[in-house]
PDB file of C-alpha atoms in Angstrom:
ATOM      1  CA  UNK A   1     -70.883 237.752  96.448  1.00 96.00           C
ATOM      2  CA  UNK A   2     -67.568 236.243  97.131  1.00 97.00           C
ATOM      3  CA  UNK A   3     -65.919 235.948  93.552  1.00 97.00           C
ATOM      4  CA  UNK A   4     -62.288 234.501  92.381  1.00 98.00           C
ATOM      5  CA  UNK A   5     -61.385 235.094  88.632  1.00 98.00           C
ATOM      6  CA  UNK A   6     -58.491 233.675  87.123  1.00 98.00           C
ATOM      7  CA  UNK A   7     -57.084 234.935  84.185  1.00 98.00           C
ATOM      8  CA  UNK A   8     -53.668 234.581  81.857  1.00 98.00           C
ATOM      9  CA  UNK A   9     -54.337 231.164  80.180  1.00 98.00           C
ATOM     10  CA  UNK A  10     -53.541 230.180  77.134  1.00 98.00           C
ATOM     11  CA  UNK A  11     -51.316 228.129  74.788  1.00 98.00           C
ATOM     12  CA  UNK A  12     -47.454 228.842  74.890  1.00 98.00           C
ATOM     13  CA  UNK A  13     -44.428 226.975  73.271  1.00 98.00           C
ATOM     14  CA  UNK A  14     -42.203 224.701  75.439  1.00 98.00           C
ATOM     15  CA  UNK A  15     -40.092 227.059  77.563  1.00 98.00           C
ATOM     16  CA  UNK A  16     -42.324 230.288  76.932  1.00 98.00           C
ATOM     17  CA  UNK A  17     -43.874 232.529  79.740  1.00 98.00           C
ATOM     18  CA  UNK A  18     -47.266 232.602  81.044  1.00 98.00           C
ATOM     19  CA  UNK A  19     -48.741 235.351  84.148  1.00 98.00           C
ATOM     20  CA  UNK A  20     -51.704 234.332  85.556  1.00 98.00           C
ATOM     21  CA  UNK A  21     -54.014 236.685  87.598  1.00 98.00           C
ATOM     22  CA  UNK A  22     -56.801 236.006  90.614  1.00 98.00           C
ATOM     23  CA  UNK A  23     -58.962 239.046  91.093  1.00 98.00           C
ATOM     24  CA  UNK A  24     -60.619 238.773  94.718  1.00 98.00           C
ATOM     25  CA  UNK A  25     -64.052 240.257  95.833  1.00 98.00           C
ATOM     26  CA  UNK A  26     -66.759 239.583  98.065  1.00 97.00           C
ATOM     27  CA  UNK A  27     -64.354 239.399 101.200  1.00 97.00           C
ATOM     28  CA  UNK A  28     -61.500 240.795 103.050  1.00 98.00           C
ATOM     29  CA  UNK A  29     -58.700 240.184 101.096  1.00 98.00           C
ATOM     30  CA  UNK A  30     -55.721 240.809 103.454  1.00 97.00           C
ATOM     31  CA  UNK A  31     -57.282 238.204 106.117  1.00 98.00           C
ATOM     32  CA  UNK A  32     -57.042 235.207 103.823  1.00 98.00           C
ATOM     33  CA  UNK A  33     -53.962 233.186 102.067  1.00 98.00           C
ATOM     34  CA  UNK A  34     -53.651 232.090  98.692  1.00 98.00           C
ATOM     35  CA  UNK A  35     -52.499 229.098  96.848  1.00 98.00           C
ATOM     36  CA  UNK A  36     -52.393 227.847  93.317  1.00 98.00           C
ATOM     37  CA  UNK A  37     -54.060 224.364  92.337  1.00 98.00           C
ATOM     38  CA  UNK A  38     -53.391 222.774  88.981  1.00 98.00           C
ATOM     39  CA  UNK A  39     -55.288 219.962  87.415  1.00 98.00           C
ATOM     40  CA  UNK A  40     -54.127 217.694  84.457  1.00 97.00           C
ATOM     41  CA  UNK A  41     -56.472 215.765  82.739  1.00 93.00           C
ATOM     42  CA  UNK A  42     -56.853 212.690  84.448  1.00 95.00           C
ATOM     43  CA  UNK A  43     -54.945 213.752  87.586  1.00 97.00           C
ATOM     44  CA  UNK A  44     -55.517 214.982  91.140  1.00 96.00           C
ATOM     45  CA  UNK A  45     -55.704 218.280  92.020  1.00 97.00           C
ATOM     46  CA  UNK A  46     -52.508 219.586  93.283  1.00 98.00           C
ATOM     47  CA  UNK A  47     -50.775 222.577  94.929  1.00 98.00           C
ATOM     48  CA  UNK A  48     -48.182 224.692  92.883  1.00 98.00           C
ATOM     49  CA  UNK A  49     -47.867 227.937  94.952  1.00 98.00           C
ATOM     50  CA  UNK A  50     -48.920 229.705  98.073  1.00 98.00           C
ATOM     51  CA  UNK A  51     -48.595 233.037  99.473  1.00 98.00           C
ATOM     52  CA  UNK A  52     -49.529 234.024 103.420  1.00 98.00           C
ATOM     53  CA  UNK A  53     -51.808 236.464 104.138  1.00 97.00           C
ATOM     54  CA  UNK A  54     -49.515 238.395 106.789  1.00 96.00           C
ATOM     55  CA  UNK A  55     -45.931 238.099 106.138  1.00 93.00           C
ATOM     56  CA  UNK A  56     -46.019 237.184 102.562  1.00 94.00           C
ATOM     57  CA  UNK A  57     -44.517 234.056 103.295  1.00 97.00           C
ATOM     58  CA  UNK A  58     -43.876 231.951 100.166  1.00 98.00           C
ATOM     59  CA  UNK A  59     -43.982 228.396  99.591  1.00 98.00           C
ATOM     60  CA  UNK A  60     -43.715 226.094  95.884  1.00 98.00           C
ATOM     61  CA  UNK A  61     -44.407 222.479  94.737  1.00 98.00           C
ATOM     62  CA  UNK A  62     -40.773 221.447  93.922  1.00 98.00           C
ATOM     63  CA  UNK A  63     -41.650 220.690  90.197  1.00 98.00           C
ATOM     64  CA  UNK A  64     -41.906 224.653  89.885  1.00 98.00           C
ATOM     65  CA  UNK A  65     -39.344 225.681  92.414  1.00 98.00           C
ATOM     66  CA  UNK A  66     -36.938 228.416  90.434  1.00 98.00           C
ATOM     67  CA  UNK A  67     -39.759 229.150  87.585  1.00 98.00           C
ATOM     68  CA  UNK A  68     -42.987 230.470  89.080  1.00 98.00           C
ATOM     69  CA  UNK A  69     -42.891 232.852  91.059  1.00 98.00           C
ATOM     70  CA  UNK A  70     -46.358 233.923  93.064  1.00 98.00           C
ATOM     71  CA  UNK A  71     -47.327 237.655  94.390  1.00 98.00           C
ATOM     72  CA  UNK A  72     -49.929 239.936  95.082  1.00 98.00           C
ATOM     73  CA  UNK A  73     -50.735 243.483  94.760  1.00 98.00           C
ATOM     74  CA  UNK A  74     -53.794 244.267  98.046  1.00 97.00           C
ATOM     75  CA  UNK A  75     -54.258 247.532  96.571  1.00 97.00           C
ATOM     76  CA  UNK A  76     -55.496 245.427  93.159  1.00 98.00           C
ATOM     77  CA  UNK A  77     -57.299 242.270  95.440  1.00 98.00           C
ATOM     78  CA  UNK A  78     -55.316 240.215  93.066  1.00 98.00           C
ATOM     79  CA  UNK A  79     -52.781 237.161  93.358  1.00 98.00           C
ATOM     80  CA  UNK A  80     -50.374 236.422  90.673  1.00 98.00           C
ATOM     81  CA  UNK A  81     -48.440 233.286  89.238  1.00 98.00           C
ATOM     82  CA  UNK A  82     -45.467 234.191  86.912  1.00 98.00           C
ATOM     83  CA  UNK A  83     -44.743 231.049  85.243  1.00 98.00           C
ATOM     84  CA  UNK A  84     -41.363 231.142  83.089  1.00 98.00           C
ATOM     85  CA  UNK A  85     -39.460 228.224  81.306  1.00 98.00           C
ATOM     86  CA  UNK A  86     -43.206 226.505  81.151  1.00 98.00           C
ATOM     87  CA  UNK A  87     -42.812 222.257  80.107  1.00 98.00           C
ATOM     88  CA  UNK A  88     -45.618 220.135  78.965  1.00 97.00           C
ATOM     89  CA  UNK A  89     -46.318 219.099  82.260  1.00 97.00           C
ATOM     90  CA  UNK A  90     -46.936 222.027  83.173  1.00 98.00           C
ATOM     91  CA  UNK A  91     -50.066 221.890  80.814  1.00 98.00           C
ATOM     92  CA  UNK A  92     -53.360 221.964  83.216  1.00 98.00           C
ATOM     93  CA  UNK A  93     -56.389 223.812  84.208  1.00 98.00           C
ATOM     94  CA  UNK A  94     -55.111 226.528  87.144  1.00 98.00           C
ATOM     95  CA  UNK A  95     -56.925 227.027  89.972  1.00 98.00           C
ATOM     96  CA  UNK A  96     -57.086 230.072  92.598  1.00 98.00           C
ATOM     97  CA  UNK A  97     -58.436 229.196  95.864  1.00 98.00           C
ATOM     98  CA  UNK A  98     -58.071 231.551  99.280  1.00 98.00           C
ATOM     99  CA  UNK A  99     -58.482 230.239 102.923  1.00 98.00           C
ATOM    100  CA  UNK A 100     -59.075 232.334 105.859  1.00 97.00           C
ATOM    101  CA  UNK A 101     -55.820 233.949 107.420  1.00 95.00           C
ATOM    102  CA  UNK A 102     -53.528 230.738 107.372  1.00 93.00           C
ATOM    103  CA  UNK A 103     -54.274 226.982 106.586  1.00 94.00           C
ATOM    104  CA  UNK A 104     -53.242 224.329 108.372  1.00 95.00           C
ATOM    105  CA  UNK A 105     -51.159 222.438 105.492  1.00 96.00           C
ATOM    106  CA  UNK A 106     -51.230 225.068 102.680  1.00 96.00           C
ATOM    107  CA  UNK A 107     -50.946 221.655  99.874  1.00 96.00           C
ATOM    108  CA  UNK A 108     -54.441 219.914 101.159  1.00 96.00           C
ATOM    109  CA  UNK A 109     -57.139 221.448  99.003  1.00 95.00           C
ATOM    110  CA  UNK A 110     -59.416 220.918 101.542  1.00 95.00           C
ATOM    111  CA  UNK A 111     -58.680 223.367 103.834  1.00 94.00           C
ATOM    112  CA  UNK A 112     -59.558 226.406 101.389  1.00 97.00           C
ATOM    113  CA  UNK A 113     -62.954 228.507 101.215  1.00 96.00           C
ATOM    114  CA  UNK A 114     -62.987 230.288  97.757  1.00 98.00           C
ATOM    115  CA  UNK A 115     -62.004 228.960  94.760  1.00 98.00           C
ATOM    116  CA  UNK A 116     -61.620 230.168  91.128  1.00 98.00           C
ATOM    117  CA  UNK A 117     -63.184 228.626  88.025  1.00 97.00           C
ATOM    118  CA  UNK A 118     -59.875 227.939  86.571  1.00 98.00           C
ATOM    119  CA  UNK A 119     -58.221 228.725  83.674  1.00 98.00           C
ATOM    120  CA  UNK A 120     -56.219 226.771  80.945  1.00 98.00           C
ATOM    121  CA  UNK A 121     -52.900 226.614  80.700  1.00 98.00           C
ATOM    122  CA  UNK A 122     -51.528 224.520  77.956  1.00 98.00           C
ATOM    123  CA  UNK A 123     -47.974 223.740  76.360  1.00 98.00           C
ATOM    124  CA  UNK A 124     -47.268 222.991  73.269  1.00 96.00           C
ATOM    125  CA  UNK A 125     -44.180 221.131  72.544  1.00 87.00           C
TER     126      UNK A 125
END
């Protein structure tokens, strides 16, 4: 059973630090990419982060460019999203979703297989 499982929500202070965690299973994890959605209430879906599955290649929405940072550790099947000097608009329901070795255009949610249930980040401020 293919599984993504987000982790690391919760509520921080304006500013504060958040790490959020996808544990993969159910499928090879070195043949497929990884990007972070985020949700606001009310809002499209939209892409924060991405990571390639080869290279490592990294790419950022520019509302988080110089605060999150993504990685992954293969030996753990998990992708990470290290979110420092966190706003309010941050604030959203976080998404994990993996596409086979390398999408097209890593920002169009369509193109990915998997995804995550999501967790909640929120901001208090």
């Amino acid at each position: 059973e293919v599984q993504l499982v987000e982790s690391g929500g919760g509520l921080v202070q304006t500013g504060g630090s958040l790490r959020l965690s996808c544990a993969a299973s159910g499928f090879t994890f070195g043949d497929y990419s990884f990007t972070w959605f985020r949700q606001a209430p009310g809002k499209a879906r939209k892409a924060v982060s991405y990571i390639d599955y080869s290279d490592g290649e990294t790419y950022y929405a520019d509302s988080v460019k110089g605060r999150f940072t993504i990685s992954k550790d293969a030996a753990k099947n998990t992708v990470f999203l290290q979110m420092n000097s966190l706003k309010p608009e941050d604030m959203a329901v976080y998404y994990c979703a993996a596409d086979w070795r390398r999408p097209l255009m890593w920002s169009y949610d369509g193109e990915y297989d998997y995804w995550g249930q999501g967790t909640q980040v929120t901001v208090s401020s």
